[in-house]
CSV table of C-alpha atoms in Angstrom, one decimal:
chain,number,residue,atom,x,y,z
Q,1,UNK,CA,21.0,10.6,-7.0
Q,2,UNK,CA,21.7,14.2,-5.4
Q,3,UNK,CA,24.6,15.7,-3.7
Q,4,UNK,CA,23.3,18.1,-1.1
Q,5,UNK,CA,26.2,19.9,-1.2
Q,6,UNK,CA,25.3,20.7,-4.7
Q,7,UNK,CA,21.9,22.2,-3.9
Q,8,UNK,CA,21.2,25.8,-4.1
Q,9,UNK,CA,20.9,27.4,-0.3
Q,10,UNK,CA,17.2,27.7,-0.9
Q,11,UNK,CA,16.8,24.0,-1.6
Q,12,UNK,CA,19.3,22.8,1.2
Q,13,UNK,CA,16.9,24.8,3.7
Q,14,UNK,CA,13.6,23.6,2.4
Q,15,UNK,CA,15.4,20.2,2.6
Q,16,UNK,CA,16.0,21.2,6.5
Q,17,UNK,CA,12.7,21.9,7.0
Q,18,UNK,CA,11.1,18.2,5.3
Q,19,UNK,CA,13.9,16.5,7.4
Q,20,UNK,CA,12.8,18.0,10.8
Q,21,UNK,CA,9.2,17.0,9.8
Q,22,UNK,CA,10.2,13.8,8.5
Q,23,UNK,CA,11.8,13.3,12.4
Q,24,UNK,CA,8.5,14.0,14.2
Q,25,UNK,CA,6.8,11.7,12.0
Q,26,UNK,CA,9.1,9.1,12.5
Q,27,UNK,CA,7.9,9.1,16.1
Q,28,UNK,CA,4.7,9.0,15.3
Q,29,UNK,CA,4.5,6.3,12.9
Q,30,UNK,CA,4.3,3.6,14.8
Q,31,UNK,CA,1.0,4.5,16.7
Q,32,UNK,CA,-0.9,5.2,13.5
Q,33,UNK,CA,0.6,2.0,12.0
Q,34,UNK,CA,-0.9,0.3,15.0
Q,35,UNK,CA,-4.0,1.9,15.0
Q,36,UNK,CA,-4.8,2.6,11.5
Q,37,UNK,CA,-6.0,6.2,12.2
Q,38,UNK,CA,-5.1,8.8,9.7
Q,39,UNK,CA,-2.2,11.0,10.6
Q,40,UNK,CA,-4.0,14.6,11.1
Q,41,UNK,CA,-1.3,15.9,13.5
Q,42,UNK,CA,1.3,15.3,10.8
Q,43,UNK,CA,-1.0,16.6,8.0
Q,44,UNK,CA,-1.4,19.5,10.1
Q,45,UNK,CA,2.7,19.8,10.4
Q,46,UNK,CA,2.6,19.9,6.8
Q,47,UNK,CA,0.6,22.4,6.4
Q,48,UNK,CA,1.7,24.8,9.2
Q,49,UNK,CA,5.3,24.6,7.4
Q,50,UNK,CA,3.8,25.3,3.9
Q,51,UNK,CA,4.8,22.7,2.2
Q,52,UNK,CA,1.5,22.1,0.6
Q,53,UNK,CA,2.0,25.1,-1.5
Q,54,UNK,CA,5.7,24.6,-2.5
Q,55,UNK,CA,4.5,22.8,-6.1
Q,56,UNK,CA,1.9,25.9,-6.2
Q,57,UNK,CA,2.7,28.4,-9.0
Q,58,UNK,CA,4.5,31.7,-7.8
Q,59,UNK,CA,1.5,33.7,-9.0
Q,60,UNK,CA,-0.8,32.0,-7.0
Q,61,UNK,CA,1.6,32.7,-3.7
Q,62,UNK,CA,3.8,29.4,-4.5
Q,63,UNK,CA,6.9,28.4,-4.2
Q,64,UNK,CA,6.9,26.1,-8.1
Q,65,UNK,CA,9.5,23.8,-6.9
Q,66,UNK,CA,10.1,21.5,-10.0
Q,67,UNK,CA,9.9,18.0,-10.2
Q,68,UNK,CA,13.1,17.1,-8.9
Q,69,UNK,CA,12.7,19.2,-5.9
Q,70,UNK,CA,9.7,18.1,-5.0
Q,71,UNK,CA,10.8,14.0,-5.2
Q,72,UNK,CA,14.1,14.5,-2.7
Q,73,UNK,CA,11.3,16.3,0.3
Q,74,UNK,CA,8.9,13.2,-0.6
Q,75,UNK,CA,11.8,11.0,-0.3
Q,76,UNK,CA,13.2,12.2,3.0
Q,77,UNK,CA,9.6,12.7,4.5
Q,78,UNK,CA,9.0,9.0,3.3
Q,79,UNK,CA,12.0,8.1,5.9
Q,80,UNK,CA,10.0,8.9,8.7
Q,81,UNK,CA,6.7,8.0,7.4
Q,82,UNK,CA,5.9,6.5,4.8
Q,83,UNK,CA,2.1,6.6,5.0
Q,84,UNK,CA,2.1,10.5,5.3
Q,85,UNK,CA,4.5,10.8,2.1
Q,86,UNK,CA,2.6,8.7,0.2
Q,87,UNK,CA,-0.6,10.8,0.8
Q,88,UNK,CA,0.7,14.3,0.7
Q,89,UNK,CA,2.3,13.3,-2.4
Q,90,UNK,CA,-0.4,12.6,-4.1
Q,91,UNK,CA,-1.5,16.4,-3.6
Q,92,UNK,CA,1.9,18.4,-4.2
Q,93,UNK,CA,1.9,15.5,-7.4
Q,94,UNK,CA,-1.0,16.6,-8.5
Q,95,UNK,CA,-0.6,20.5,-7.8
Q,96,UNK,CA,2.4,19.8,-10.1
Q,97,UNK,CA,0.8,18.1,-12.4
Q,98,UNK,CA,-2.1,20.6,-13.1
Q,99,UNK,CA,0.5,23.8,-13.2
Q,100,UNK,CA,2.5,21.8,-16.1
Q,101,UNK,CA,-0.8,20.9,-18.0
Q,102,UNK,CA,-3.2,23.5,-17.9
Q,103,UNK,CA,-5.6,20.9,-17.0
Q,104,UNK,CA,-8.0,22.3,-15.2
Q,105,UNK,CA,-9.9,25.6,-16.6
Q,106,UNK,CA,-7.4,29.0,-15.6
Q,107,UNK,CA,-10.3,30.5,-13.0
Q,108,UNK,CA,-10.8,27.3,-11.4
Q,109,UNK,CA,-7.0,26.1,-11.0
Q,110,UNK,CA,-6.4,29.6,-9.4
Q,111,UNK,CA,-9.7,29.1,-7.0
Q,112,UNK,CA,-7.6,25.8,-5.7
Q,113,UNK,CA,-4.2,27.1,-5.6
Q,114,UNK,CA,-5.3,29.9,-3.7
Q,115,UNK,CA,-7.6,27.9,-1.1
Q,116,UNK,CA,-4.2,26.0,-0.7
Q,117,UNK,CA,-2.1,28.6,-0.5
Q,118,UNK,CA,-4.2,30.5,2.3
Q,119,UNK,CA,-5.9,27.7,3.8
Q,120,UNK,CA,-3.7,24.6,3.3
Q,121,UNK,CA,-6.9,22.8,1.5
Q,122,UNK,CA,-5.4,19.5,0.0
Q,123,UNK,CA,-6.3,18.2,-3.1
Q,124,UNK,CA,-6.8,14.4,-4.6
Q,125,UNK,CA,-8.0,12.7,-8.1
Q,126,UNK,CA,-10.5,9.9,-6.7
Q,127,UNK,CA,-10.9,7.4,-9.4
Q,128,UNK,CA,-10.8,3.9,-9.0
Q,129,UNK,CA,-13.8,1.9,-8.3
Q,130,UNK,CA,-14.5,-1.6,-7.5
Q,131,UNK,CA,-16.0,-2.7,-10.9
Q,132,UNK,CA,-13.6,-1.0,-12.7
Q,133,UNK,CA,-10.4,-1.6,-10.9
Q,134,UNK,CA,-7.6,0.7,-11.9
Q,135,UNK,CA,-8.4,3.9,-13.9
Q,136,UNK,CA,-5.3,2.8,-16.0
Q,137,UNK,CA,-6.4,0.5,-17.1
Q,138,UNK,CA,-9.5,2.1,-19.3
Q,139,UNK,CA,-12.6,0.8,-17.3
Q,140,UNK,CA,-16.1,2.8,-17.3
Q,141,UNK,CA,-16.6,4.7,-14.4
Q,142,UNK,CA,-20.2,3.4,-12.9
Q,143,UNK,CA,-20.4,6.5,-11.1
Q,144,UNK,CA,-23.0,8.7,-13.0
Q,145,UNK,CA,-23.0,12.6,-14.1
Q,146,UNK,CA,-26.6,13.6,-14.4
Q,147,UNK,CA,-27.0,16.9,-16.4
Q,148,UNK,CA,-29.3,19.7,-14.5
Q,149,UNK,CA,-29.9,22.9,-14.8
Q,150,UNK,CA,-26.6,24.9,-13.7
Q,151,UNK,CA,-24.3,22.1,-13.7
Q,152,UNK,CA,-24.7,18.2,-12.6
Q,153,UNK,CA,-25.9,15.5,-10.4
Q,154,UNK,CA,-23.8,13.1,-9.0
Q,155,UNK,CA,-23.9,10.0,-7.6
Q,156,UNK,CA,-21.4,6.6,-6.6
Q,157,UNK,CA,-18.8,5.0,-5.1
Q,158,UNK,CA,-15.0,5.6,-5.3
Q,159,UNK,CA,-12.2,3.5,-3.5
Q,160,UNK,CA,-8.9,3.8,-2.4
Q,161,UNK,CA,-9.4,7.5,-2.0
Q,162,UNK,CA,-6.4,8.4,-0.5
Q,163,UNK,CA,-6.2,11.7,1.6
Q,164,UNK,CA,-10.1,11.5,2.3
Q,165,UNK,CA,-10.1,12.4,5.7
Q,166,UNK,CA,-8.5,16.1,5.0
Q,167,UNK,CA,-9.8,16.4,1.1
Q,168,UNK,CA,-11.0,20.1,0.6
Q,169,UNK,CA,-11.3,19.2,-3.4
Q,170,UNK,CA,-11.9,16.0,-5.0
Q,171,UNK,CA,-11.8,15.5,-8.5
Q,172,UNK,CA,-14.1,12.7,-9.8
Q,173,UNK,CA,-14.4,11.1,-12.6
Q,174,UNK,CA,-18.4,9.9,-13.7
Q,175,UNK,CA,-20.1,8.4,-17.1
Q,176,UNK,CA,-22.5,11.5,-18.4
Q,177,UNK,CA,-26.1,9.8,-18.3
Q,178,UNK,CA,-27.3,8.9,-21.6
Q,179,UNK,CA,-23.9,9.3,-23.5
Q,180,UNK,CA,-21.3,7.8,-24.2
Q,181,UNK,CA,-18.9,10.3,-22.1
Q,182,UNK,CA,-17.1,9.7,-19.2
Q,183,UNK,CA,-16.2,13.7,-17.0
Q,184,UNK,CA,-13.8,14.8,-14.7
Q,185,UNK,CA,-15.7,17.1,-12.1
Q,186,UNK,CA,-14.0,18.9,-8.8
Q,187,UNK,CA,-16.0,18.0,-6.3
Q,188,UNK,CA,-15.6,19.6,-2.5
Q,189,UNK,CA,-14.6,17.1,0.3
Q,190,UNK,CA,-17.7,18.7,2.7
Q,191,UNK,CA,-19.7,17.4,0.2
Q,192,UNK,CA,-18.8,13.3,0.4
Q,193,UNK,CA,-19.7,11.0,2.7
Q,194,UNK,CA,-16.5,8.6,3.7
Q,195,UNK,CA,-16.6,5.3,5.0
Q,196,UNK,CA,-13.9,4.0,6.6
Q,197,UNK,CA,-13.1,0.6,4.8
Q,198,UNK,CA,-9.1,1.2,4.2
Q,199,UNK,CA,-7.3,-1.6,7.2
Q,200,UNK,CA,-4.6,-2.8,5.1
Q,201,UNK,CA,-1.0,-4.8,5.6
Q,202,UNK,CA,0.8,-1.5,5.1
Q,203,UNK,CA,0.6,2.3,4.0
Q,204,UNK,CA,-2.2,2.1,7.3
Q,205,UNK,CA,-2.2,5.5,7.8
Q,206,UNK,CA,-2.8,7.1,4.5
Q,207,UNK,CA,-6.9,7.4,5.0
Q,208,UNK,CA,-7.6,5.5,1.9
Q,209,UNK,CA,-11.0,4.9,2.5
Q,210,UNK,CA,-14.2,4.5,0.2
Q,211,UNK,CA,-16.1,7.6,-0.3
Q,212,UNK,CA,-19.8,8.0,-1.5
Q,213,UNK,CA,-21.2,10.8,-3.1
Q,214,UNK,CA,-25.3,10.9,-3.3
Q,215,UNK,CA,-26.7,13.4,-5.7
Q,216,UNK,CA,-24.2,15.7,-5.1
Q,217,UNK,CA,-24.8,18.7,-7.0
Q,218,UNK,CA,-21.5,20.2,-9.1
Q,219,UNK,CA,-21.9,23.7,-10.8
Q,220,UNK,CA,-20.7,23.8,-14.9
Q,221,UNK,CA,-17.7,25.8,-13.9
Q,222,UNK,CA,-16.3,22.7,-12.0
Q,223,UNK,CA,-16.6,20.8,-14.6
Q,224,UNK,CA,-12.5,19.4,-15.7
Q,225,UNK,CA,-13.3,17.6,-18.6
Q,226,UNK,CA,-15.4,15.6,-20.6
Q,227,UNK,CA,-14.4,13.1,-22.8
Q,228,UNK,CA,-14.7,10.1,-24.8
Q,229,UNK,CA,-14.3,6.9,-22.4
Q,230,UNK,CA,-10.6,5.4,-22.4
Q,231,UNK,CA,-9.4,9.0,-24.4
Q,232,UNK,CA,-6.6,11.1,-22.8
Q,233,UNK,CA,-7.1,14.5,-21.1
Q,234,UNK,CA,-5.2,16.9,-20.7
Q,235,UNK,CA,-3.4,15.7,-17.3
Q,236,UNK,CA,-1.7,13.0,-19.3
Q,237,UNK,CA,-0.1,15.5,-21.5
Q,238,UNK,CA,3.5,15.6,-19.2
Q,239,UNK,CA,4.1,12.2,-19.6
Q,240,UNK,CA,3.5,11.2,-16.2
Q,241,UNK,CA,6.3,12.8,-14.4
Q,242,UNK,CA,4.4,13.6,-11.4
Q,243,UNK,CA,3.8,10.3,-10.5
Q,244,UNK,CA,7.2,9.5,-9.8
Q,245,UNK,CA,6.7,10.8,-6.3
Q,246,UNK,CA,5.7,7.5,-5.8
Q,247,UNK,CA,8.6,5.5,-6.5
Q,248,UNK,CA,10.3,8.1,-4.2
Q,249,UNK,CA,8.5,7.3,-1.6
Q,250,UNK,CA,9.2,3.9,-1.5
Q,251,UNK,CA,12.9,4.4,-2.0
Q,252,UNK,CA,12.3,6.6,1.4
Q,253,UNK,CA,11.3,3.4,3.2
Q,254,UNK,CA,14.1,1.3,1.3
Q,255,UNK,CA,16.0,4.0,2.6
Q,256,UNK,CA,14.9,4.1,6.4
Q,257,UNK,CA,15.4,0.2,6.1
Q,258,UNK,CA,19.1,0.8,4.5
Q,259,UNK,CA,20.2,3.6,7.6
Q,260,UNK,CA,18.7,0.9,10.6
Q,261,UNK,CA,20.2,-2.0,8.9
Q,262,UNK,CA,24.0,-0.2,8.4
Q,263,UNK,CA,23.8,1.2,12.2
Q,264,UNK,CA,23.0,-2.0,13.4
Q,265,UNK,CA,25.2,-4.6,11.4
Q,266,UNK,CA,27.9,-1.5,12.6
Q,267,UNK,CA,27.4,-1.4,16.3
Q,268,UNK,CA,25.9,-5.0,16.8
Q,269,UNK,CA,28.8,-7.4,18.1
Q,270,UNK,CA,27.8,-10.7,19.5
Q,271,UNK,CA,29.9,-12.5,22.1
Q,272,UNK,CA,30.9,-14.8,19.6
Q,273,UNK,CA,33.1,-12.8,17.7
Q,274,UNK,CA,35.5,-10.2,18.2
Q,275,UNK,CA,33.9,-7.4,15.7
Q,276,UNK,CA,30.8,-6.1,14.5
Q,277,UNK,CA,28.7,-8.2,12.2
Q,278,UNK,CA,29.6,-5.6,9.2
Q,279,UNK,CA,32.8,-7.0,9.1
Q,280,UNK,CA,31.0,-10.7,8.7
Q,281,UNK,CA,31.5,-11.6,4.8
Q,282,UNK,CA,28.0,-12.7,4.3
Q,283,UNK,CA,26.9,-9.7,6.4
Q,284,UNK,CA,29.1,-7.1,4.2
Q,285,UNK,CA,27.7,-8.4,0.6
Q,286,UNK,CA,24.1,-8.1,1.8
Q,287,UNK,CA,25.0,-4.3,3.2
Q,288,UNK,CA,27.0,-3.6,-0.4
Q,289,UNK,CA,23.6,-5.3,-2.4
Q,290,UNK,CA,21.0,-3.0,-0.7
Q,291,UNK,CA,23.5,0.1,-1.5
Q,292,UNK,CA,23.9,-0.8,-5.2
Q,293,UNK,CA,20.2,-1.4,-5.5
Q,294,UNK,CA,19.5,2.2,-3.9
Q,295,UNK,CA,22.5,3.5,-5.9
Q,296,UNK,CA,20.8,2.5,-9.3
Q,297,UNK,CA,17.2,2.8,-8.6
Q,298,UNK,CA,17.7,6.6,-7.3
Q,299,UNK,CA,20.3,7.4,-9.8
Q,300,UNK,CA,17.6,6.8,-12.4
Q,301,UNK,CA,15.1,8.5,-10.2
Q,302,UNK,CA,16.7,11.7,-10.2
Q,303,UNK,CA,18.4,11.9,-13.5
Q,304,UNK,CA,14.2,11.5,-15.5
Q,305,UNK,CA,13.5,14.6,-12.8
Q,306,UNK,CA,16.1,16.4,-13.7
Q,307,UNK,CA,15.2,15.8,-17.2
Q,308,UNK,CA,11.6,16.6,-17.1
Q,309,UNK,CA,12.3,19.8,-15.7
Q,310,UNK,CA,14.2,20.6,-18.6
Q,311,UNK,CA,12.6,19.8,-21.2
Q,312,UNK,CA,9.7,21.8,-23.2
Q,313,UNK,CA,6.2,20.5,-21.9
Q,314,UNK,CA,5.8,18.8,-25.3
Q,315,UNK,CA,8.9,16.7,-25.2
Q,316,UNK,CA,7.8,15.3,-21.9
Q,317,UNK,CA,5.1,12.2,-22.8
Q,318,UNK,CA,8.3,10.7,-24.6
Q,319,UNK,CA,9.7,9.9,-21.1
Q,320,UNK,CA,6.2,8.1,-20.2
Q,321,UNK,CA,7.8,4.4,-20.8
Q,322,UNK,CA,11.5,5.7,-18.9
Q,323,UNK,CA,9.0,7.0,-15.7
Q,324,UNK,CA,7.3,3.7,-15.8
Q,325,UNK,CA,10.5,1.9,-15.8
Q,326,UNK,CA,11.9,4.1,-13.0
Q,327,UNK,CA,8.6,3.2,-10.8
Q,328,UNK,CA,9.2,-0.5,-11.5
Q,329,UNK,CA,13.1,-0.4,-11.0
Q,330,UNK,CA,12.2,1.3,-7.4
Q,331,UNK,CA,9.5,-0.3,-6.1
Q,332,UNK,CA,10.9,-3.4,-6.1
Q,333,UNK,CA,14.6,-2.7,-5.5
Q,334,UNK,CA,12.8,-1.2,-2.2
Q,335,UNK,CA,11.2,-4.7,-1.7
Q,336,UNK,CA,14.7,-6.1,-1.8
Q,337,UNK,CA,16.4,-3.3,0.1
Q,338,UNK,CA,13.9,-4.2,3.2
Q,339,UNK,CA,14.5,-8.0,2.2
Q,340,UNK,CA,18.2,-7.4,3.1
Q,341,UNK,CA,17.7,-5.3,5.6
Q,342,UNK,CA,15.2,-7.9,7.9
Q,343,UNK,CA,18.4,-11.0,6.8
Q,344,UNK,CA,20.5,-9.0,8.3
Q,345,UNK,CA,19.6,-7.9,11.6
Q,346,UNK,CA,18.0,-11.5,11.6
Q,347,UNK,CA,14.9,-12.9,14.6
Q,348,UNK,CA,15.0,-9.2,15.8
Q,349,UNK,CA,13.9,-7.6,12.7
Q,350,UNK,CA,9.9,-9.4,13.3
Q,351,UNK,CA,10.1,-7.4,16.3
Q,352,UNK,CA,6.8,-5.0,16.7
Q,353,UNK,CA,9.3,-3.0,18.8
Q,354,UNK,CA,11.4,-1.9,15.5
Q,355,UNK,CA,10.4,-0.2,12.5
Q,356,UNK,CA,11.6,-2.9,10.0
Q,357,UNK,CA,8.5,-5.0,9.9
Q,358,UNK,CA,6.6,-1.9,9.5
Q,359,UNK,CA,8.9,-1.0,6.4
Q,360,UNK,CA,8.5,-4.4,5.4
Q,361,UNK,CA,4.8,-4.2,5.4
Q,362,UNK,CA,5.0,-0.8,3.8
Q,363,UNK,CA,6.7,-1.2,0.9
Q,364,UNK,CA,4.9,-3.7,-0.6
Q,365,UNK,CA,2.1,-1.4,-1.0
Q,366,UNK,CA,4.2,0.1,-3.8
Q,367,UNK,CA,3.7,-3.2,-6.0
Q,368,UNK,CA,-0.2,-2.1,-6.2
Q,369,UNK,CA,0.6,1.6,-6.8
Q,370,UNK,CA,0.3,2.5,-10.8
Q,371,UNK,CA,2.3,1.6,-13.3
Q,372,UNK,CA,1.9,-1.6,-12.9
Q,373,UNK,CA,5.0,-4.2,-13.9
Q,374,UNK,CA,3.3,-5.7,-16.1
Q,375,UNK,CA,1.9,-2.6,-18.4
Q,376,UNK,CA,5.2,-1.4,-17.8
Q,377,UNK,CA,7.2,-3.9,-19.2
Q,378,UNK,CA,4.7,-4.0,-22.3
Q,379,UNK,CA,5.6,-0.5,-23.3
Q,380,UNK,CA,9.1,-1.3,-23.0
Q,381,UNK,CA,9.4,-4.5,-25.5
Q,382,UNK,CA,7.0,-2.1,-27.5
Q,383,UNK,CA,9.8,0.7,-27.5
Q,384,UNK,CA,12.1,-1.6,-28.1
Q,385,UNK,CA,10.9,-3.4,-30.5
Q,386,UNK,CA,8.9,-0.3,-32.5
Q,387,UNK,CA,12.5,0.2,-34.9
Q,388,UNK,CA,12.5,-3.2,-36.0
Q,389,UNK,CA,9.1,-3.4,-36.5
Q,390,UNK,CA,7.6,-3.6,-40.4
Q,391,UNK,CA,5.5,-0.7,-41.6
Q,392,UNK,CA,2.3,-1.9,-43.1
Q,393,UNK,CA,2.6,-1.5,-47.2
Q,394,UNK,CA,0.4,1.4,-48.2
């Protein structure tokens, strides 16, 4: 949790400037639910307001907003869209995630910082693949590196590539041809085809689609990383702190849910009684559970930012099991929050006509998003247990 009046006057009006855009997308949302069309006008809002460079260092031309930051503007534009949060987060996430690293090679993290900073390009880690399922979960890429003169040769297929439609830079991961290597290359977006296979039950707008590259030809300075298969890179080295914009995101929809659920059950007075439903007892303990569930999931949220962006960059991985938890703890008190919501305002809630079935939808997306429960739970008891464990006689 954050107190806004608490904020510095800088942070408060950045915070100004998400909300407003957060607004406009909330009137938006609806159609690209419906339609399933990426959102380019808001990506475009986003860009015209900067915000794509606000995780950018400063001497690229950034703002280098920290972690913390960075998680209360996904939040709030996750309350007006939670399709367009969870995509531009995975950019600013990533921006972050580089500058805290030193993952990518100094002349070609400048090169994208300042094609972002100038341009607005937007950049995304495209991974997954339908063999392999999750990356995190150590499978072989079967999309292939093939060494040439100058560089490589590319060529496969990569799902749930979010952000596709508006990618300037692509980072790809590939087996090397004839070893046993897997690479991360940056690839540009003008060089990809995409095909448009992403209709889901929520998240519909976040351009998710499949995207192909055929022999595409990357240069040995664009080359990340290269690597024994399953081995961690440098990107994993800040314990995973930048993927907690996803857990705020979902807590913006839980959130959105919460505010339309509390005005209604407020203002809402049947003909059968002679107040509001909030005052109904059944009503009230469902409005007090969705707060407490926010109340917890957030507090924990906020208090591992602030935490990260304290600590020395190689104190961070020890937080990698507490960010898992907190991505657990939210997506699914976010579930519930929506749960309570829909009980509350009742028939109505099923309603295309209000946003709740669309926040319904929505935040169930977040039980596929990485960590998942169950590896997450595993490195818990593994914590936990690691003290009381016996050390194997020498």
């Amino acid at each position: 949790m954050y107190d806004e009046r608490e904020l510095s006057r800088d942070v408060r009006e950045r915070l100004a400037i998400t909300r407003e855009l957060a607004n406009k997308f909330s009137a938006r949302a609806a159609a690209y639910d419906e339609s399933g069309a990426f959102p380019h006008d808001n990506i475009r809002d986003l860009q015209a307001a900067g915000y794509v460079s606000w995780t950018v260092p400063r001497k690229y031309g950034g703002l280098e907003i920290g972690l913390s930051e960075m998680l209360m503007h996904q939040e709030q534009l996750a309350r007006g869209d939670g399709s367009t949060a969870l995509a531009i987060g995975w950019h600013v996430g990533m921006i972050l995630n580089l500058r805290s690293t030193g993952a990518f090679p100094d002349e070609l993290f400048a090169q994208v910082c300042e094609t972002v900073v100038r341009d607005g390009a937007l950049i995304n880690s495209c991974a997954s693949e339908p063999a392999t399922g999750s990356p995190s979960r150590g499978g072989k890429p079967e999309t292939t590196a093939v060494p040439v003169d100058g560089g490589y040769r590319i060529s496969g297929r990569k799902t749930f590539s979010t952000l596709s439609p508006a990618l300037t830079w692509i980072v790809v991961t590939a087996t090397v041809a004839g070893e046993d290597v897997v690479g991360q290359f940056l690839v540009r977006g003008e060089d990809v085809e995409i095909v448009e296979t992403w209709n889901v039950l929520g998240m519909r707008a976040t351009g998710s689609h499949d995207i192909v590259l055929r022999d595409v030809f990357v240069p040995s300075h664009h080359v990340v990383s290269i690597a024994r298969p399953g081995a961690k890179t440098e990107r994993n080295n800040d314990g995973g702190g930048w993927l907690l914009h996803i857990p705020a995101c979902y807590l913006g929809v839980g959130l959105a849910a919460r505010d339309f659920a509390m005005h209604y059950a407020a203002t809402y007075q049947p003909n059968s009684l002679p107040h509001p439903i909030a005052d109904v007892p059944h009503v009230e303990q469902k409005l007090g559970e969705m707060e407490l569930k926010l109340l917890a999931a957030r507090t924990l949220l906020y208090d591992l930012a602030a935490r990260w962006d304290r600590l020395d960059p190689a104190d961070r991985p020890r937080l990698r099991a507490q960010f898992g938890a907190a991505k657990t703890l939210a997506t699914n008190a976010a579930n519930e929050v929506v749960d309570l919501a829909m009980r509350v305002v009742g028939g109505r809630s099923l309603s295309k006509s209000l946003p709740l079935e669309r926040y319904y939808r929505d935040v169930r997306a977040g039980l596929h998003n990485p960590p998942m429960d169950d590896a997450v739970y595993r490195m818990l008891a593994k914590e936990g247990t690691a003290p009381y464990r016996q050390t194997n006689p020498s």
